[in-house]
Amino acid sequence: MRIVIAEDAVVLRDGLCLLLASRGHEVVAAVGDGEALRACVHEHRPDIAVVDVRMPPSHTDEGLRAAIQIRRDHPDLGVMVFSQYIETRYAAQLLAGGARGVGYLLKERVADVRDFLAALDRIAAGETVLDPEVVTQLMGASRRGDALGALTAREREVLALMAEGRSNSAIADALFLTYGSVEKHVTQIFNKLGLPPSDGDHRRVLAVLHYLQA
């Protein structure tokens, strides 16, 4: 296979190049950022891109966003996301664009080189290869999104203000509601998000986390 690697950790990038070359694959380019990945895919037209999630300049999600873009531009390109991190929003976008020939593996969970190489072969053959933990988190994100979808427009407004750290009194002032109305909306938010009263959990914080994660 003709492979490009996008990995900003030089030692790991060089190690992947040596590993793949030793197994008869051709690494046509090895780069350290998303812009360079897009350029080398356009130039070399590889079979597969192996991409890390966090790369320069912000080391957040540049690699995964670049993977989404190159799949849009080159739908037949196989993409393996190979990272320490799970970024559910962009991972869902990558899969939504067509899961055929897409993989997402976690570096620390690949215990055998043969498993990594087998995953590349499967992706090249058009299969989807996902680490079970990636699947679990994607499903969790989907459930959170479904729960938020059950909220009314007013409840979403209340939750958004909760996420800003506003008290019920401040939310009432901002939305021109009575304090009692805000309390009812907050109670409905807790119910719809499946957050029962608990001595051990702070429901307001958990509701905000649902909102931010979705």
PDB file of C-alpha atoms in Angstrom:
ATOM      1  CA  MET A   1       0.000   0.000   0.000  1.00  0.00           C
ATOM      2  CA  ARG A   2       0.989   3.615  -0.517  1.00  0.00           C
ATOM      3  CA  ILE A   3       0.591   5.374   2.820  1.00  0.00           C
ATOM      4  CA  VAL A   4       0.889   8.901   4.197  1.00  0.00           C
ATOM      5  CA  ILE A   5       1.446   9.491   7.906  1.00  0.00           C
ATOM      6  CA  ALA A   6       0.397  12.627   9.799  1.00  0.00           C
ATOM      7  CA  GLU A   7       1.934  12.526  13.277  1.00  0.00           C
ATOM      8  CA  ASP A   8       3.666  15.400  15.063  1.00  0.00           C
ATOM      9  CA  ALA A   9       5.653  13.169  17.466  1.00  0.00           C
ATOM     10  CA  VAL A  10       8.859  12.666  15.489  1.00  0.00           C
ATOM     11  CA  VAL A  11       9.938   9.421  17.163  1.00  0.00           C
ATOM     12  CA  LEU A  12       6.552   7.779  16.634  1.00  0.00           C
ATOM     13  CA  ARG A  13       6.332   9.077  13.073  1.00  0.00           C
ATOM     14  CA  ASP A  14       9.744   7.672  12.189  1.00  0.00           C
ATOM     15  CA  GLY A  15       8.904   4.404  13.939  1.00  0.00           C
ATOM     16  CA  LEU A  16       5.722   4.008  11.897  1.00  0.00           C
ATOM     17  CA  CYS A  17       7.660   4.705   8.709  1.00  0.00           C
ATOM     18  CA  LEU A  18      10.222   2.009   9.511  1.00  0.00           C
ATOM     19  CA  LEU A  19       7.546  -0.490  10.572  1.00  0.00           C
ATOM     20  CA  LEU A  20       5.472  -0.051   7.433  1.00  0.00           C
ATOM     21  CA  ALA A  21       8.484  -0.073   5.103  1.00  0.00           C
ATOM     22  CA  SER A  22       9.706  -3.289   6.720  1.00  0.00           C
ATOM     23  CA  ARG A  23       6.363  -4.910   5.846  1.00  0.00           C
ATOM     24  CA  GLY A  24       6.622  -3.925   2.186  1.00  0.00           C
ATOM     25  CA  HIS A  25       4.462  -0.795   2.232  1.00  0.00           C
ATOM     26  CA  GLU A  26       5.529   2.513   0.688  1.00  0.00           C
ATOM     27  CA  VAL A  27       5.334   5.567   2.927  1.00  0.00           C
ATOM     28  CA  VAL A  28       5.056   8.299   0.309  1.00  0.00           C
ATOM     29  CA  ALA A  29       5.012  11.143   2.872  1.00  0.00           C
ATOM     30  CA  ALA A  30       5.301  11.641   6.632  1.00  0.00           C
ATOM     31  CA  VAL A  31       4.225  15.042   7.967  1.00  0.00           C
ATOM     32  CA  GLY A  32       3.522  16.762  11.260  1.00  0.00           C
ATOM     33  CA  ASP A  33       0.427  18.916  10.708  1.00  0.00           C
ATOM     34  CA  GLY A  34      -2.970  18.970   9.017  1.00  0.00           C
ATOM     35  CA  GLU A  35      -2.103  21.435   6.264  1.00  0.00           C
ATOM     36  CA  ALA A  36       0.840  19.324   5.157  1.00  0.00           C
ATOM     37  CA  LEU A  37      -1.391  16.234   5.248  1.00  0.00           C
ATOM     38  CA  ARG A  38      -3.896  17.769   2.863  1.00  0.00           C
ATOM     39  CA  ALA A  39      -1.133  18.863   0.510  1.00  0.00           C
ATOM     40  CA  CYS A  40       0.649  15.507   0.394  1.00  0.00           C
ATOM     41  CA  VAL A  41      -2.599  13.566  -0.123  1.00  0.00           C
ATOM     42  CA  HIS A  42      -3.424  15.827  -3.076  1.00  0.00           C
ATOM     43  CA  GLU A  43       0.086  15.350  -4.473  1.00  0.00           C
ATOM     44  CA  HIS A  44       0.675  11.632  -3.902  1.00  0.00           C
ATOM     45  CA  ARG A  45      -2.856  10.136  -3.979  1.00  0.00           C
ATOM     46  CA  PRO A  46      -2.056   7.395  -1.428  1.00  0.00           C
ATOM     47  CA  ASP A  47      -4.192   4.384  -0.561  1.00  0.00           C
ATOM     48  CA  ILE A  48      -4.366   5.160   3.178  1.00  0.00           C
ATOM     49  CA  ALA A  49      -3.658   8.071   5.506  1.00  0.00           C
ATOM     50  CA  VAL A  50      -2.675   7.345   9.126  1.00  0.00           C
ATOM     51  CA  VAL A  51      -3.604  10.445  11.105  1.00  0.00           C
ATOM     52  CA  ASP A  52      -3.157  11.607  14.701  1.00  0.00           C
ATOM     53  CA  VAL A  53      -5.921  13.746  16.238  1.00  0.00           C
ATOM     54  CA  ARG A  54      -3.922  16.453  18.021  1.00  0.00           C
ATOM     55  CA  MET A  55      -1.395  18.315  15.904  1.00  0.00           C
ATOM     56  CA  PRO A  56      -0.051  21.865  15.510  1.00  0.00           C
ATOM     57  CA  PRO A  57      -0.844  24.662  15.819  1.00  0.00           C
ATOM     58  CA  SER A  58      -3.305  24.249  18.716  1.00  0.00           C
ATOM     59  CA  HIS A  59      -2.825  20.518  19.408  1.00  0.00           C
ATOM     60  CA  THR A  60      -6.565  19.966  19.782  1.00  0.00           C
ATOM     61  CA  ASP A  61      -8.337  18.396  16.806  1.00  0.00           C
ATOM     62  CA  GLU A  62      -6.488  19.588  13.679  1.00  0.00           C
ATOM     63  CA  GLY A  63      -5.631  16.080  12.529  1.00  0.00           C
ATOM     64  CA  LEU A  64      -9.193  14.805  12.712  1.00  0.00           C
ATOM     65  CA  ARG A  65     -10.568  17.867  10.944  1.00  0.00           C
ATOM     66  CA  ALA A  66      -7.954  17.388   8.219  1.00  0.00           C
ATOM     67  CA  ALA A  67      -9.010  13.724   7.925  1.00  0.00           C
ATOM     68  CA  ILE A  68     -12.613  14.805   7.348  1.00  0.00           C
ATOM     69  CA  GLN A  69     -11.508  17.207   4.627  1.00  0.00           C
ATOM     70  CA  ILE A  70      -9.319  14.741   2.758  1.00  0.00           C
ATOM     71  CA  ARG A  71     -12.121  12.168   2.798  1.00  0.00           C
ATOM     72  CA  ARG A  72     -14.449  14.746   1.263  1.00  0.00           C
ATOM     73  CA  ASP A  73     -11.904  15.538  -1.420  1.00  0.00           C
ATOM     74  CA  HIS A  74     -10.830  11.901  -1.932  1.00  0.00           C
ATOM     75  CA  PRO A  75     -13.768   9.608  -1.016  1.00  0.00           C
ATOM     76  CA  ASP A  76     -11.855   6.441  -1.928  1.00  0.00           C
ATOM     77  CA  LEU A  77      -8.951   7.223   0.395  1.00  0.00           C
ATOM     78  CA  GLY A  78      -8.681   4.943   3.414  1.00  0.00           C
ATOM     79  CA  VAL A  79      -8.244   6.808   6.708  1.00  0.00           C
ATOM     80  CA  MET A  80      -6.954   5.415   9.976  1.00  0.00           C
ATOM     81  CA  VAL A  81      -7.166   7.784  12.930  1.00  0.00           C
ATOM     82  CA  PHE A  82      -4.444   6.632  15.327  1.00  0.00           C
ATOM     83  CA  SER A  83      -4.400   8.617  18.546  1.00  0.00           C
ATOM     84  CA  GLN A  84      -4.390   8.701  22.341  1.00  0.00           C
ATOM     85  CA  TYR A  85      -7.580  10.737  22.316  1.00  0.00           C
ATOM     86  CA  ILE A  86     -11.214  10.240  21.352  1.00  0.00           C
ATOM     87  CA  GLU A  87     -12.869  13.288  19.814  1.00  0.00           C
ATOM     88  CA  THR A  88     -16.482  12.224  19.404  1.00  0.00           C
ATOM     89  CA  ARG A  89     -17.885  15.209  17.493  1.00  0.00           C
ATOM     90  CA  TYR A  90     -15.436  15.075  14.593  1.00  0.00           C
ATOM     91  CA  ALA A  91     -15.207  11.279  14.706  1.00  0.00           C
ATOM     92  CA  ALA A  92     -18.968  11.156  14.140  1.00  0.00           C
ATOM     93  CA  GLN A  93     -18.593  13.583  11.229  1.00  0.00           C
ATOM     94  CA  LEU A  94     -15.846  11.444   9.706  1.00  0.00           C
ATOM     95  CA  LEU A  95     -18.021   8.329   9.898  1.00  0.00           C
ATOM     96  CA  ALA A  96     -21.125  10.174   8.734  1.00  0.00           C
ATOM     97  CA  GLY A  97     -19.302  11.025   5.512  1.00  0.00           C
ATOM     98  CA  GLY A  98     -19.040   7.293   4.797  1.00  0.00           C
ATOM     99  CA  ALA A  99     -17.703   4.656   7.183  1.00  0.00           C
ATOM    100  CA  ARG A 100     -16.297   2.442   4.430  1.00  0.00           C
ATOM    101  CA  GLY A 101     -12.511   2.360   4.687  1.00  0.00           C
ATOM    102  CA  VAL A 102     -12.334   4.287   7.973  1.00  0.00           C
ATOM    103  CA  GLY A 103     -10.637   3.244  11.208  1.00  0.00           C
ATOM    104  CA  TYR A 104     -10.125   4.794  14.654  1.00  0.00           C
ATOM    105  CA  LEU A 105      -7.635   3.053  16.942  1.00  0.00           C
ATOM    106  CA  LEU A 106      -6.232   4.140  20.299  1.00  0.00           C
ATOM    107  CA  LYS A 107      -2.457   3.994  20.544  1.00  0.00           C
ATOM    108  CA  GLU A 108      -2.285   2.600  24.057  1.00  0.00           C
ATOM    109  CA  ARG A 109      -4.772  -0.184  23.248  1.00  0.00           C
ATOM    110  CA  VAL A 110      -2.878  -1.636  20.268  1.00  0.00           C
ATOM    111  CA  ALA A 111      -1.013  -4.434  22.016  1.00  0.00           C
ATOM    112  CA  ASP A 112       0.370  -6.204  18.948  1.00  0.00           C
ATOM    113  CA  VAL A 113       1.948  -4.868  15.761  1.00  0.00           C
ATOM    114  CA  ARG A 114       0.076  -7.544  13.839  1.00  0.00           C
ATOM    115  CA  ASP A 115      -3.230  -6.065  14.989  1.00  0.00           C
ATOM    116  CA  PHE A 116      -2.216  -2.636  13.692  1.00  0.00           C
ATOM    117  CA  LEU A 117      -1.139  -4.025  10.321  1.00  0.00           C
ATOM    118  CA  ALA A 118      -4.272  -6.154  10.059  1.00  0.00           C
ATOM    119  CA  ALA A 119      -6.386  -3.066  10.715  1.00  0.00           C
ATOM    120  CA  LEU A 120      -4.640  -1.272   7.840  1.00  0.00           C
ATOM    121  CA  ASP A 121      -5.370  -4.216   5.537  1.00  0.00           C
ATOM    122  CA  ARG A 122      -9.034  -4.199   6.539  1.00  0.00           C
ATOM    123  CA  ILE A 123      -9.340  -0.453   5.976  1.00  0.00           C
ATOM    124  CA  ALA A 124      -7.705  -0.823   2.558  1.00  0.00           C
ATOM    125  CA  ALA A 125     -10.295  -3.497   1.786  1.00  0.00           C
ATOM    126  CA  GLY A 126     -13.083  -1.041   2.601  1.00  0.00           C
ATOM    127  CA  GLU A 127     -13.942  -2.232   6.099  1.00  0.00           C
ATOM    128  CA  THR A 128     -14.614  -0.085   9.157  1.00  0.00           C
ATOM    129  CA  VAL A 129     -12.271  -0.686  12.106  1.00  0.00           C
ATOM    130  CA  LEU A 130     -13.149   0.975  15.426  1.00  0.00           C
ATOM    131  CA  ASP A 131     -11.693   0.448  18.872  1.00  0.00           C
ATOM    132  CA  PRO A 132     -14.501  -0.673  21.227  1.00  0.00           C
ATOM    133  CA  GLU A 133     -13.844   2.328  23.484  1.00  0.00           C
ATOM    134  CA  VAL A 134     -14.373   4.665  20.526  1.00  0.00           C
ATOM    135  CA  VAL A 135     -17.708   2.967  19.837  1.00  0.00           C
ATOM    136  CA  THR A 136     -18.721   3.298  23.499  1.00  0.00           C
ATOM    137  CA  GLN A 137     -17.974   7.015  23.589  1.00  0.00           C
ATOM    138  CA  LEU A 138     -19.672   7.672  20.252  1.00  0.00           C
ATOM    139  CA  MET A 139     -22.794   5.923  21.520  1.00  0.00           C
ATOM    140  CA  GLY A 140     -22.661   7.930  24.740  1.00  0.00           C
ATOM    141  CA  ALA A 141     -22.387  11.179  22.786  1.00  0.00           C
ATOM    142  CA  SER A 142     -25.345  10.127  20.644  1.00  0.00           C
ATOM    143  CA  ARG A 143     -27.477   9.427  23.731  1.00  0.00           C
ATOM    144  CA  ARG A 144     -26.550  12.825  25.181  1.00  0.00           C
ATOM    145  CA  GLY A 145     -27.547  14.488  21.922  1.00  0.00           C
ATOM    146  CA  ASP A 146     -30.861  12.606  21.884  1.00  0.00           C
ATOM    147  CA  ALA A 147     -31.610  13.736  25.442  1.00  0.00           C
ATOM    148  CA  LEU A 148     -30.916  17.360  24.601  1.00  0.00           C
ATOM    149  CA  GLY A 149     -33.175  16.995  21.582  1.00  0.00           C
ATOM    150  CA  ALA A 150     -36.067  16.348  23.975  1.00  0.00           C
ATOM    151  CA  LEU A 151     -35.664  19.788  25.574  1.00  0.00           C
ATOM    152  CA  THR A 152     -37.958  22.620  24.546  1.00  0.00           C
ATOM    153  CA  ALA A 153     -36.497  25.817  23.096  1.00  0.00           C
ATOM    154  CA  ARG A 154     -37.029  27.590  26.435  1.00  0.00           C
ATOM    155  CA  GLU A 155     -35.369  24.739  28.367  1.00  0.00           C
ATOM    156  CA  ARG A 156     -32.379  24.968  26.040  1.00  0.00           C
ATOM    157  CA  GLU A 157     -32.146  28.687  26.750  1.00  0.00           C
ATOM    158  CA  VAL A 158     -32.227  28.007  30.483  1.00  0.00           C
ATOM    159  CA  LEU A 159     -29.568  25.294  30.169  1.00  0.00           C
ATOM    160  CA  ALA A 160     -27.335  27.560  28.079  1.00  0.00           C
ATOM    161  CA  LEU A 161     -27.489  30.213  30.807  1.00  0.00           C
ATOM    162  CA  MET A 162     -26.785  27.550  33.442  1.00  0.00           C
ATOM    163  CA  ALA A 163     -23.662  26.691  31.447  1.00  0.00           C
ATOM    164  CA  GLU A 164     -22.617  30.343  31.766  1.00  0.00           C
ATOM    165  CA  GLY A 165     -22.780  29.959  35.548  1.00  0.00           C
ATOM    166  CA  ARG A 166     -25.991  31.952  36.023  1.00  0.00           C
ATOM    167  CA  SER A 167     -28.134  31.402  39.108  1.00  0.00           C
ATOM    168  CA  ASN A 168     -31.879  30.813  38.820  1.00  0.00           C
ATOM    169  CA  SER A 169     -32.483  34.438  39.783  1.00  0.00           C
ATOM    170  CA  ALA A 170     -30.117  35.674  37.084  1.00  0.00           C
ATOM    171  CA  ILE A 171     -31.730  33.369  34.508  1.00  0.00           C
ATOM    172  CA  ALA A 172     -35.169  34.716  35.456  1.00  0.00           C
ATOM    173  CA  ASP A 173     -33.957  38.281  34.922  1.00  0.00           C
ATOM    174  CA  ALA A 174     -32.284  37.461  31.597  1.00  0.00           C
ATOM    175  CA  LEU A 175     -35.323  35.662  30.164  1.00  0.00           C
ATOM    176  CA  PHE A 176     -37.989  37.867  31.809  1.00  0.00           C
ATOM    177  CA  LEU A 177     -39.422  34.897  33.697  1.00  0.00           C
ATOM    178  CA  THR A 178     -40.530  34.438  37.278  1.00  0.00           C
ATOM    179  CA  TYR A 179     -38.203  32.615  39.624  1.00  0.00           C
ATOM    180  CA  GLY A 180     -40.770  29.819  39.966  1.00  0.00           C
ATOM    181  CA  SER A 181     -40.908  29.340  36.176  1.00  0.00           C
ATOM    182  CA  VAL A 182     -37.162  28.959  36.021  1.00  0.00           C
ATOM    183  CA  GLU A 183     -37.257  26.374  38.815  1.00  0.00           C
ATOM    184  CA  LYS A 184     -39.858  24.385  36.857  1.00  0.00           C
ATOM    185  CA  HIS A 185     -37.738  24.540  33.688  1.00  0.00           C
ATOM    186  CA  VAL A 186     -34.645  23.402  35.602  1.00  0.00           C
ATOM    187  CA  THR A 187     -36.584  20.486  37.097  1.00  0.00           C
ATOM    188  CA  GLN A 188     -37.776  19.475  33.623  1.00  0.00           C
ATOM    189  CA  ILE A 189     -34.198  19.653  32.326  1.00  0.00           C
ATOM    190  CA  PHE A 190     -33.033  17.325  35.092  1.00  0.00           C
ATOM    191  CA  ASN A 191     -35.864  14.884  34.356  1.00  0.00           C
ATOM    192  CA  LYS A 192     -35.292  14.809  30.604  1.00  0.00           C
ATOM    193  CA  LEU A 193     -31.544  14.348  31.015  1.00  0.00           C
ATOM    194  CA  GLY A 194     -32.113  11.461  33.409  1.00  0.00           C
ATOM    195  CA  LEU A 195     -30.620  13.173  36.457  1.00  0.00           C
ATOM    196  CA  PRO A 196     -32.559  12.098  39.563  1.00  0.00           C
ATOM    197  CA  PRO A 197     -31.942  13.726  42.963  1.00  0.00           C
ATOM    198  CA  SER A 198     -28.739  12.426  44.542  1.00  0.00           C
ATOM    199  CA  ASP A 199     -26.737  13.194  47.667  1.00  0.00           C
ATOM    200  CA  GLY A 200     -23.519  12.325  45.838  1.00  0.00           C
ATOM    201  CA  ASP A 201     -23.951  14.258  42.565  1.00  0.00           C
ATOM    202  CA  HIS A 202     -24.510  17.906  41.737  1.00  0.00           C
ATOM    203  CA  ARG A 203     -27.286  17.768  39.127  1.00  0.00           C
ATOM    204  CA  ARG A 204     -26.717  21.309  37.906  1.00  0.00           C
ATOM    205  CA  VAL A 205     -23.084  20.564  37.081  1.00  0.00           C
ATOM    206  CA  LEU A 206     -24.006  17.257  35.412  1.00  0.00           C
ATOM    207  CA  ALA A 207     -26.660  18.973  33.276  1.00  0.00           C
ATOM    208  CA  VAL A 208     -24.115  21.548  32.122  1.00  0.00           C
ATOM    209  CA  LEU A 209     -21.645  18.773  31.285  1.00  0.00           C
ATOM    210  CA  HIS A 210     -24.309  17.085  29.138  1.00  0.00           C
ATOM    211  CA  TYR A 211     -24.825  20.373  27.352  1.00  0.00           C
ATOM    212  CA  LEU A 212     -21.131  21.030  26.743  1.00  0.00           C
ATOM    213  CA  GLN A 213     -20.327  17.477  25.649  1.00  0.00           C
ATOM    214  CA  ALA A 214     -23.219  17.368  23.182  1.00  0.00           C
TER     215      ALA A 214
END
